[in-house]
Coordinates of C-alpha atoms and ligand atoms in Angstrom, one line a residue:
X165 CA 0.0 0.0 0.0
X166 CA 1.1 3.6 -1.1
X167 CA -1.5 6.0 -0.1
X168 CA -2.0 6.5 3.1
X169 CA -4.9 8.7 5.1
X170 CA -2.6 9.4 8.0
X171 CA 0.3 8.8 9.2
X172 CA 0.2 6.7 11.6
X173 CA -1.3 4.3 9.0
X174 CA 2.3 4.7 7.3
X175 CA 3.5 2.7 10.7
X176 CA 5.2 -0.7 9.7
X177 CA 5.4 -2.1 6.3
X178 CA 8.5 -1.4 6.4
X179 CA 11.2 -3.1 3.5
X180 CA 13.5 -5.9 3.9
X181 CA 16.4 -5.6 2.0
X182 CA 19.2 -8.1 1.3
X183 CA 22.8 -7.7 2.3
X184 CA 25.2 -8.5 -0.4
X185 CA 28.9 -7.2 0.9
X186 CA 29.1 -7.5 4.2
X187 CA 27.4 -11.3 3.5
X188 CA 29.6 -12.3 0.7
X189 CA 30.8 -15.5 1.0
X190 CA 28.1 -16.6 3.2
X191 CA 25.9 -19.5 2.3
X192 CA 22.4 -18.2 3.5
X193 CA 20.6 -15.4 2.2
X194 CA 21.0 -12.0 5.1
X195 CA 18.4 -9.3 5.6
X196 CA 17.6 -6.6 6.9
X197 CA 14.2 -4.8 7.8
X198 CA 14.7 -1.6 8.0
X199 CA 12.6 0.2 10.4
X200 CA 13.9 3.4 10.1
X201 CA 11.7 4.1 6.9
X202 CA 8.7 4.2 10.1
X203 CA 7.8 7.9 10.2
X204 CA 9.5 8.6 13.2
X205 CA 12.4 7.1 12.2
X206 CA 12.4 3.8 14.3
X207 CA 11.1 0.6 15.2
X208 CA 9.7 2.3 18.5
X209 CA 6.4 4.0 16.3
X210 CA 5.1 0.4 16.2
X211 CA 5.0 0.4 20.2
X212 CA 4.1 4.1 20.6
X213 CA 1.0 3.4 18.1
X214 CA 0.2 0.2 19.9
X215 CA 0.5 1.1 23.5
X216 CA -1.7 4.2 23.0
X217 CA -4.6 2.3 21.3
X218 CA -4.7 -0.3 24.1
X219 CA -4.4 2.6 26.5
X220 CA -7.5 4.2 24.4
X221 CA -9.3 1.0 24.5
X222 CA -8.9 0.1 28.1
X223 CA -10.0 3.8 29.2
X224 CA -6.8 5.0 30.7
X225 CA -6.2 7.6 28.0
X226 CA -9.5 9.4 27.3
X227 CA -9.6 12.2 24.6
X228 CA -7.7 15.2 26.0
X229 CA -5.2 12.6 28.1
X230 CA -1.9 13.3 28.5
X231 CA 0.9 10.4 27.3
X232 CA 3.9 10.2 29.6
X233 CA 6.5 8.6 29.0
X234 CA 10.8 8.4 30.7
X235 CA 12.5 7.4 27.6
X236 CA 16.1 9.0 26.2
X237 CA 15.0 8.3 22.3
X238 CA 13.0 6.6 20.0
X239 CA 9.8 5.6 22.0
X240 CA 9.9 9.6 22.4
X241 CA 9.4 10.2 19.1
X242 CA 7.2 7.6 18.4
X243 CA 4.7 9.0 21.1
X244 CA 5.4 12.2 20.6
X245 CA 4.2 11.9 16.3
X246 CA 1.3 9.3 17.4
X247 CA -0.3 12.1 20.1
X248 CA -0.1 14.6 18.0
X249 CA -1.8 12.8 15.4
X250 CA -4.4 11.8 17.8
X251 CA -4.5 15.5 19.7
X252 CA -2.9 14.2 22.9
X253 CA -0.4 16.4 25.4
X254 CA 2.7 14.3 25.2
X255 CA 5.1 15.1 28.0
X256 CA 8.6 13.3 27.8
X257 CA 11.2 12.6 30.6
X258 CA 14.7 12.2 30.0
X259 CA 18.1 12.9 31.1
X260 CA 20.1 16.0 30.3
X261 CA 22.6 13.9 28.9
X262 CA 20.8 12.8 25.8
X263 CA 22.1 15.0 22.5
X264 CA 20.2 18.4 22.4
X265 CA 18.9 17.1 18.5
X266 CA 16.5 14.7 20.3
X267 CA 15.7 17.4 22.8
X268 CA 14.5 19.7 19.7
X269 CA 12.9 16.7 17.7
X270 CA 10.7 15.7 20.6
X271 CA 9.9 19.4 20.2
X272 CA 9.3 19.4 16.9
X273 CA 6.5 17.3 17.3
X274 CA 5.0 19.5 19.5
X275 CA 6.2 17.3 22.7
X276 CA 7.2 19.0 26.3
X277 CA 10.4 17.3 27.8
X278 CA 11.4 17.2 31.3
X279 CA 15.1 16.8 32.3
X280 CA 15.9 15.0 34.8
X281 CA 19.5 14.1 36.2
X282 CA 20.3 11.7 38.9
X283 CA 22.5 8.7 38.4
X284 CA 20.8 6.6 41.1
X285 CA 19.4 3.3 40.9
X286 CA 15.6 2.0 39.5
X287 CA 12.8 3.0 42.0
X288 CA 14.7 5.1 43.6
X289 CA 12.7 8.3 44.7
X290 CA 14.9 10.7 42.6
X291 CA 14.8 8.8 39.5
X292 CA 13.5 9.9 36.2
X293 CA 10.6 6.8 36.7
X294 CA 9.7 8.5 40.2
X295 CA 9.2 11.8 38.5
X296 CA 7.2 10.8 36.0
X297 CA 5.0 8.7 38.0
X298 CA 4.6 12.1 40.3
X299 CA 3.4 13.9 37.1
X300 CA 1.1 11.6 36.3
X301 CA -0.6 11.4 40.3
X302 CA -0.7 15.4 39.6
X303 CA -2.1 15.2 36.4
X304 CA -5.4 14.4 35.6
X305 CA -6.0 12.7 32.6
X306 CA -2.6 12.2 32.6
X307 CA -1.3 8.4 31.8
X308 CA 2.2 6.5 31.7
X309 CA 3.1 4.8 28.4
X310 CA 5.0 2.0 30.4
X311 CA 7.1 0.6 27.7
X312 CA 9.1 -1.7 29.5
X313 CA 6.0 -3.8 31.3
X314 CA 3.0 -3.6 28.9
X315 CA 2.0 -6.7 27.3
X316 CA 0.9 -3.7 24.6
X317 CA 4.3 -3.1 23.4
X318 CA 5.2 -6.9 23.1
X319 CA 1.5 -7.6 20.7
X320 CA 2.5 -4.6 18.2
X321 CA 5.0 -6.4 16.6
X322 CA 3.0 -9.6 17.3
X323 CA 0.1 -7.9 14.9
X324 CA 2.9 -6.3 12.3
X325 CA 6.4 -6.8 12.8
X326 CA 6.4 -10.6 12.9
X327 CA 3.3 -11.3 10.1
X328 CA 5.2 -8.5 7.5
X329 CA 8.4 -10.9 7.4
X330 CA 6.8 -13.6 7.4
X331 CA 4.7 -12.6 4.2
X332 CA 7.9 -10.9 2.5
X333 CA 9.8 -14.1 2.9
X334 CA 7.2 -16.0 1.2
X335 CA 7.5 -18.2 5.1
X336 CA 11.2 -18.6 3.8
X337 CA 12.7 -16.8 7.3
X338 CA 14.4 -19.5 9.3
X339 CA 16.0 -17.2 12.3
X340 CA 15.3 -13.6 13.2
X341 CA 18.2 -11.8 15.1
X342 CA 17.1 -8.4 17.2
X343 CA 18.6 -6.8 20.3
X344 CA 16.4 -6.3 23.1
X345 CA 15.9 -3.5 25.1
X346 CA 12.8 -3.4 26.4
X347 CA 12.5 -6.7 24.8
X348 CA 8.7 -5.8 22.6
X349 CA 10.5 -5.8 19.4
X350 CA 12.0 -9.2 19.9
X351 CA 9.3 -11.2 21.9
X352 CA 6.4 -10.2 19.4
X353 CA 8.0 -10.1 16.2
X354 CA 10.1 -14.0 17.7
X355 CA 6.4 -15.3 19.3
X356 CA 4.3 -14.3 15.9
X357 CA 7.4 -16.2 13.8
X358 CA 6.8 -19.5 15.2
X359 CA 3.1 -19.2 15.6
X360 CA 3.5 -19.0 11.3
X361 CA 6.5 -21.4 11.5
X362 CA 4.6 -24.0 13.6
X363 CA 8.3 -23.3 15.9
X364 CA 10.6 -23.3 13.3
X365 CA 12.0 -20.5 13.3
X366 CA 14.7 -19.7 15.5
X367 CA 15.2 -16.4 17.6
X368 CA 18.5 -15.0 18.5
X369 CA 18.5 -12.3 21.0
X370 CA 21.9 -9.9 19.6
X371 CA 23.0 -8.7 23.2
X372 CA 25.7 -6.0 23.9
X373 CA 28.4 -7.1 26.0
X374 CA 28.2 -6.6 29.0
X375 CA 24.4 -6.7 29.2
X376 CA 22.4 -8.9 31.9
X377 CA 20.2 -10.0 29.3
X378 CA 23.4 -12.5 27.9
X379 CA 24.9 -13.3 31.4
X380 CA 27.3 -10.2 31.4
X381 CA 27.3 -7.7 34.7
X382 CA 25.1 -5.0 33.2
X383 CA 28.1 -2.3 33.0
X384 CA 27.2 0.6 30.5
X385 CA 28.3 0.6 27.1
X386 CA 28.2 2.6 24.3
X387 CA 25.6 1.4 22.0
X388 CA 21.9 2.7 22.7
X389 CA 19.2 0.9 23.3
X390 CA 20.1 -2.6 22.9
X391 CA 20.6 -4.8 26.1
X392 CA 20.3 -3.9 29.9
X393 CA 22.4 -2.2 32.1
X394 CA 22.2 -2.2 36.0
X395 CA 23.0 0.6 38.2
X396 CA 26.3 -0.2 40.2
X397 CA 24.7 0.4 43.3
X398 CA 21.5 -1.5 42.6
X399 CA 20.7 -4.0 45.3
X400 CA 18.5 -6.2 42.4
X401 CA 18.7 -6.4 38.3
X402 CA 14.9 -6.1 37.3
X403 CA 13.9 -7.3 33.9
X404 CA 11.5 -5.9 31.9
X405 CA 8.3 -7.5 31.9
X406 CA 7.8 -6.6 27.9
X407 CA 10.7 -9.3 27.5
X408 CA 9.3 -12.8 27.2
X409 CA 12.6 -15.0 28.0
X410 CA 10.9 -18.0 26.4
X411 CA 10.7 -16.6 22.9
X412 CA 14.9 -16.4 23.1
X413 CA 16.5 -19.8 22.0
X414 CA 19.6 -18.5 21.7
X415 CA 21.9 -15.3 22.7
X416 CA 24.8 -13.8 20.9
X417 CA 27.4 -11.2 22.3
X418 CA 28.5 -8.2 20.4
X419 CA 31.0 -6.0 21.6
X420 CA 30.8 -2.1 21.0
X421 CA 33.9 -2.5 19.1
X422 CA 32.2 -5.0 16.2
X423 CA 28.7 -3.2 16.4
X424 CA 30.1 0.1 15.4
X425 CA 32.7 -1.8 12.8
X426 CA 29.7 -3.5 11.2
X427 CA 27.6 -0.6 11.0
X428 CA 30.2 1.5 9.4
X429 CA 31.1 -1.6 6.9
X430 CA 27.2 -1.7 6.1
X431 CA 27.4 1.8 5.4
X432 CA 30.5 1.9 3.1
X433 CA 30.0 -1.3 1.3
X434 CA 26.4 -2.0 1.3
X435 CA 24.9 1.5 1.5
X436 CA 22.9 1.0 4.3
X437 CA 23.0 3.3 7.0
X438 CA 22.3 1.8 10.3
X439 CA 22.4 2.3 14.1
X440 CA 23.9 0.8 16.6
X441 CA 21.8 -1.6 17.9
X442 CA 21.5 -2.5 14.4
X443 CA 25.2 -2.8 14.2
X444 CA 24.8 -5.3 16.9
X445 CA 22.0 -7.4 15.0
X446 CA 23.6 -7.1 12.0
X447 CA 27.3 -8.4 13.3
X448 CA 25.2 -11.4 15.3
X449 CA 24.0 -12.1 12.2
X450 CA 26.3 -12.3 10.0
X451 CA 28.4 -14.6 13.1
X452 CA 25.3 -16.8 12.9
X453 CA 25.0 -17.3 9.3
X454 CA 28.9 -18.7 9.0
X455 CA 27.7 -21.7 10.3
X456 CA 24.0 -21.9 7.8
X457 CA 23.1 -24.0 4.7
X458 CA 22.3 -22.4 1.4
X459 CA 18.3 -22.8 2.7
X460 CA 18.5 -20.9 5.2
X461 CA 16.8 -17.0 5.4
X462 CA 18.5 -14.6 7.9
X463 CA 16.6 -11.8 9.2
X464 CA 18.2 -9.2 11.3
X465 CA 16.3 -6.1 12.6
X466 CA 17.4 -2.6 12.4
X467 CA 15.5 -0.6 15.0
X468 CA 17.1 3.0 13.2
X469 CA 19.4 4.3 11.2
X470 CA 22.5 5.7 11.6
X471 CA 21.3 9.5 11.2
X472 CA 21.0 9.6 14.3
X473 CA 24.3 8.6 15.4
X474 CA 26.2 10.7 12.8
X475 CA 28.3 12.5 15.4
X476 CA 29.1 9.2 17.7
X477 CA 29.8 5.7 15.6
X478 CA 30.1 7.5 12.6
X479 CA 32.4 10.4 13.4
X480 CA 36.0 9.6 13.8
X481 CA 36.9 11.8 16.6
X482 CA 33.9 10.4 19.2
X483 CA 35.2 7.4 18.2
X484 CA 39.0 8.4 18.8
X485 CA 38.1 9.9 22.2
X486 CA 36.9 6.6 23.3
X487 CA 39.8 5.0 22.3
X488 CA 37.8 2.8 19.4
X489 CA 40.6 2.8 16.8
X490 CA 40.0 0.6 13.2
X491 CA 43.1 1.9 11.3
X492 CA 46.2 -0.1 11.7
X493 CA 48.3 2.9 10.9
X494 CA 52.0 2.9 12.6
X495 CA 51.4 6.1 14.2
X496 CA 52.5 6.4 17.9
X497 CA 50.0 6.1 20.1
X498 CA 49.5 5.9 24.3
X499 CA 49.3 1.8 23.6
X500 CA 53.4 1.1 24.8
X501 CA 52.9 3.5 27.9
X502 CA 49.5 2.6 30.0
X503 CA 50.3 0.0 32.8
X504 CA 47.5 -2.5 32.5
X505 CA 45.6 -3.4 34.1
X506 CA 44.2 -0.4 35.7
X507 CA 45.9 -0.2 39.6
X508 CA 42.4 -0.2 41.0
X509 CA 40.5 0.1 44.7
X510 CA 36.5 -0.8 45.4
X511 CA 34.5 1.4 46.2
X512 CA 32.9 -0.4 49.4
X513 CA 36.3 -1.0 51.1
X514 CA 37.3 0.9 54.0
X515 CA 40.6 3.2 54.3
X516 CA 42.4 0.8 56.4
X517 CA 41.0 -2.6 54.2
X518 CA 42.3 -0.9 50.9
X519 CA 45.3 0.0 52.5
X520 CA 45.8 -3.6 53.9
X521 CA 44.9 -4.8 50.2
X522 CA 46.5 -2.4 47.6
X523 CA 49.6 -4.6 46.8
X524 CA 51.8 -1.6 45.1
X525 CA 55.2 -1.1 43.9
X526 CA 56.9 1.7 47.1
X527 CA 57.6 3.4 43.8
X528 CA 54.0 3.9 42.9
X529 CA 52.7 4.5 46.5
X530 CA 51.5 8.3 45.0
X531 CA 50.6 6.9 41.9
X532 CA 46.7 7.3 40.9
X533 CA 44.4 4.5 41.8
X534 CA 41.1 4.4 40.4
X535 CA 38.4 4.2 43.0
X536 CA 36.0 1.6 41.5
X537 CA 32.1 -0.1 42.3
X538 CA 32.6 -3.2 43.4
X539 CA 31.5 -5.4 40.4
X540 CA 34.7 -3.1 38.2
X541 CA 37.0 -4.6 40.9
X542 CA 38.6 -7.6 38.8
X543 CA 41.2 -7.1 36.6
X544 CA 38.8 -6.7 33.5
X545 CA 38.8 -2.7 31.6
X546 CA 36.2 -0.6 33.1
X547 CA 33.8 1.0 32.0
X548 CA 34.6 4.6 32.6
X549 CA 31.5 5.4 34.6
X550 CA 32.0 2.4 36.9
X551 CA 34.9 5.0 37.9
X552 CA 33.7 6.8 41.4
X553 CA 37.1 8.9 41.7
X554 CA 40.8 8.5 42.4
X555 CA 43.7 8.1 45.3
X556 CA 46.5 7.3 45.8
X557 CA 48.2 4.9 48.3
X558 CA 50.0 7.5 50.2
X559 CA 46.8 9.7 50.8
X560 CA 45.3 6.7 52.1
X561 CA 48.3 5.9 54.1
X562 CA 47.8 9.5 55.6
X563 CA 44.3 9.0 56.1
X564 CA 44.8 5.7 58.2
X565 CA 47.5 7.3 60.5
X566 CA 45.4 10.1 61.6
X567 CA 42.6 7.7 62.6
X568 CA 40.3 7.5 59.5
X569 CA 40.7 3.6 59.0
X570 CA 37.7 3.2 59.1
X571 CA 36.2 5.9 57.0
X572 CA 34.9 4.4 53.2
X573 CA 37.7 4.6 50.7
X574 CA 35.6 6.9 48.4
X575 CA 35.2 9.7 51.4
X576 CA 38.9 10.5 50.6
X577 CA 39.0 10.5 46.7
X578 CA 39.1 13.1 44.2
X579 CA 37.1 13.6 41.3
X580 CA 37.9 10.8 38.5
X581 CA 40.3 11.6 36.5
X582 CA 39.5 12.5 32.5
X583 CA 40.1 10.6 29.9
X584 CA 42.0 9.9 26.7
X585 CA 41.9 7.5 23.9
X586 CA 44.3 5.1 23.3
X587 CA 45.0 6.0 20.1
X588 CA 45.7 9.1 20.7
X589 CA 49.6 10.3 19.7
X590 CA 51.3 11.4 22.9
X591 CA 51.4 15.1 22.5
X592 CA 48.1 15.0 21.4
X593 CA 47.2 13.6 24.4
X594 CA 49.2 15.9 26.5
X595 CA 47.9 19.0 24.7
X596 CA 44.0 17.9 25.1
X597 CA 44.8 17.4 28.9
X598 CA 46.6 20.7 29.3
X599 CA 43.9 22.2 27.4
X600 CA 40.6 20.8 29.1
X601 CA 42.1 19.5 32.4
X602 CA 44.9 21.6 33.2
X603 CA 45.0 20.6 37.0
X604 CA 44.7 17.0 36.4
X605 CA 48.4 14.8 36.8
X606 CA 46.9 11.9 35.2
X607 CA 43.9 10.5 32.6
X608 CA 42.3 6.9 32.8
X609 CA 43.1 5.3 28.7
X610 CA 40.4 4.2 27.3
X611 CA 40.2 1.1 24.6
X612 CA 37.1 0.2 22.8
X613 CA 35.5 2.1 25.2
X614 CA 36.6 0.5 28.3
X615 CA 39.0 1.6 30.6
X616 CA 42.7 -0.2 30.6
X617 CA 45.4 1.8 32.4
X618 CA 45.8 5.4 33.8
X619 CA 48.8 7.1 32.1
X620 CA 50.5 9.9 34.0
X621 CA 51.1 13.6 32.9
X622 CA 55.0 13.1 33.7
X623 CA 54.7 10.2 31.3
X624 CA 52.9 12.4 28.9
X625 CA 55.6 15.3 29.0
X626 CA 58.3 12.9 29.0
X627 CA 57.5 10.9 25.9
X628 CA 56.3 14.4 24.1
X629 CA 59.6 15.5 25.0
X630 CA 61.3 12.6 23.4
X631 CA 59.6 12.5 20.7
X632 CA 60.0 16.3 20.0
X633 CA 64.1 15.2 20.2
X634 CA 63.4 12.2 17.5
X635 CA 61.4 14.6 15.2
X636 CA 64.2 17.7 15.8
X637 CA 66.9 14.8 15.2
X638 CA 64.9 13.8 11.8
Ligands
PLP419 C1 17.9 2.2 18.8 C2 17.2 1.1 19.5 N1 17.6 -0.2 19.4 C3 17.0 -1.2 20.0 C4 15.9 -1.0 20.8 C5 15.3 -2.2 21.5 O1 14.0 -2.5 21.2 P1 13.0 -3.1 22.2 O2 12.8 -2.0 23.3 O3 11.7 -3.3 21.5 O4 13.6 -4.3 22.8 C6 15.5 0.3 21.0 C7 14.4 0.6 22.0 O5 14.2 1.6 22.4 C8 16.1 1.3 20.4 O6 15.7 2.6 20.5

């Protein structure tokens, strides 16, 4: 169908399209369905449209109503272009650390957004799900979208998503690859494919590492909206009730590092411009299909495209910052200098435990340590926000002599320190610290997004130095 006599009849339908390039060599045939072409620009339209209509049909949003919603993206949008369709108040929380472009398209559709920032845990009274659900006991008429525990958001791709590639594959599709996030994309779309397939079909659930969803401690990484992340002081990981666990027969890991790689490759060789989490279904899919027959029918999903991650996975310096590096060009970098692992201390020690435990060269006793949550406290790279702040041995030595053993570590650290990419040349690094963190005597290097070694100003100034020499010497 091309005429439509609204917009949201435009929702879903959307094209799957075959991957030639990045699939070559592969026996079965890859797709992907592209539901950016929605006209919001995502998958999330599908859910926006159907939770509102159930809300609509089971009274709780009455002509006039109000849609809430805490979301940092795409179910934003979706709601926001549904209630103005429908003549709904749409009121969106989020964080202020969402990119000011979603800010002003939630306001192009007419949407009012509420910032809120507090990095604490779910449920807890200054979270941005508290907030809303205050709005909504304040507001009459006003009602909470939910996405994460409505059954509606699950059955809108059980009605579309799951039926369209069915039909397109002629019943051809033998697995269907999707991150979750709240888990409705994959639980419908999975659940209606092996209604049609009488269980054939198999589901793979593309998971970020690090995610709960795939076994993985739930620390925060870089790709949005795909997988689940727990607060490090959470005392439980809640799931999503939108996520039906027995749809999943099978979960594959992708790392930031492969998401973004495939995304980019899809771009450049394919000409298919996708997002991250699409990066993530499309590189779990790919992995999956090495080990197909020539019968076999590959779908992956693409929740959006990568318009709207233009200045992150697509733009080389975000990338460089974050020490993502795909180039193997002999340039010098920070890689010789870190000392990895990161020398780290937990977060939930006291001052006389860490001192007691910190097992550190004399020579490094006013070294930095990174002050870390607990679950960062391995030898594994951290991700930089599982950083709390930084000390050194000898402050906590001090500390413990004038009677503060038993204070928490984290009472005496500094702020954590900035950080650098590992890529980075060492001047380059030394200049960008001087410039933006002139006070600071050290930065935490960063690899693939992960932290793996703190590197020292002195360091800094004394390879620049040396390599000034080399270059003078040239
Ligand atoms: C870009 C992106 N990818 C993936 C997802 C996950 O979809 P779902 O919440 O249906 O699991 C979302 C959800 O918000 C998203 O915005």
């Amino acid at each position: 169908m091309v005429l439509y006599e609204s917009v949201i009849e435009s929702i879903g339908g959307t094209p799957l399209v075959r991957v030639h390039q990045l699939a070559a060599g592969l026996r079965p045939r890859v797709y992907v369905k592209l539901e950016y072409q929605n006209p919001g620009g995502s998958v999330k339209d599908r859910a926006a449209l159907g939770m509102i209509r159930a809300a609509e049909r089971d009274g709780s949003l009455r002509p006039g109503g109000t849609v809430v919603e805490v979301t940092s993206g795409n179910t934003g949008v979706g709601l926001a272009l549904v209630a103005a369709h429908l003549g709904y108040r749409a009121v969106i929380f989020t964080s202020s650390q969402i990119a000011a472009e979603k800010i002003r398209l939630l306001h192009a559709y007419g949407a009012e957004v509420r910032l809120v920032d507090a990095f604490v845990p779910k449920g807890h009274p200054d979270s941005l799900g508290a907030a809303a659900d205050r709005f909504v006991a304040e507001t009459p008429g006003a009602w909470r979208a939910g996405q994460y525990d409505t059954p509606a958001n699950p059955a809108a791709h059980a009605e579309s998503t799951g039926p369209e590639i069915w039909a397109d594959t002629g019943g051809a599709v033998t697995h269907f690859v999707a991150s979750a996030g709240t888990g409705g994309t994959i639980s419908g779309t999975g659940r209606s494919l092996k209604t049609l397939s009488r269980g054939a079909v198999r589901v793979i659930a593309a998971d970020p590492a690090g995610s709960s969803y795939s076994g993985g401690d739930g620390s925060p990484k870089h790709i949005e909206g795909a997988g689940h992340t727990v607060h490090p002081e959470a005392e439980e990981d809640v799931w999503p009730q939108s996520f039906h666990l027995d749809v999943v027969d099978d979960y594959l890991t992708v790392t930031d590092r492969e998401a973004i790689l495939i995304a980019r490759r899809a771009a450049r060789e394919d000409g298919i411009l996708l997002g991250g989490s699409a990066g993530t279904a499309l590189a779990a899919a790919l992995r999956l299909a090495e080990r197909l027959g020539p019968d076999d029918v590959v779908v992956a999903l693409a929740p959006d495209s990568g318009r709207n991650a233009l200045s992150t996975y697509y733009d080389d310096e975000w990338l460089a910052e974050r020490g993502f590096v795909f180039d193997d060009s002999d340039a010098p970098t920070l890689g010789g200098l870190v000392d990895a692992p990161a020398p780290r201390v937990a977060t939930h020690l006291t001052v006389a435990e860490a001192v007691a435990r910190l097992r550190l060269d004399e020579r490094d006793a006013a070294a930095p340590v990174l002050v870390v949550y607990r679950r960062s406290d391995g030898e594994a790279p951290i991700p930089a926000a599982d950083v709390a702040g930084v000390v050194a041995l000898d402050e906590l030595r001090k500390a413990l002599a004038a009677g503060a053993g038993h204070d928490l570590v984290r009472e005496h650290a500094s702020l954590a320190p900035p950080t650098v990419g590992i890529g980075r040349a060492p001047d380059v690094a030394l200049a960008g610290l001087d410039a933006a963190h002139p006070d600071w005597i050290a930065a935490s290097v960063l690899r693939d997004g992960r932290i793996v070694g703190v590197i020292t100003r002195e360091t800094l100034v004394a390879h620049s130095v040396r390599s000034d020499r080399l270059a003078m010497a040239r």
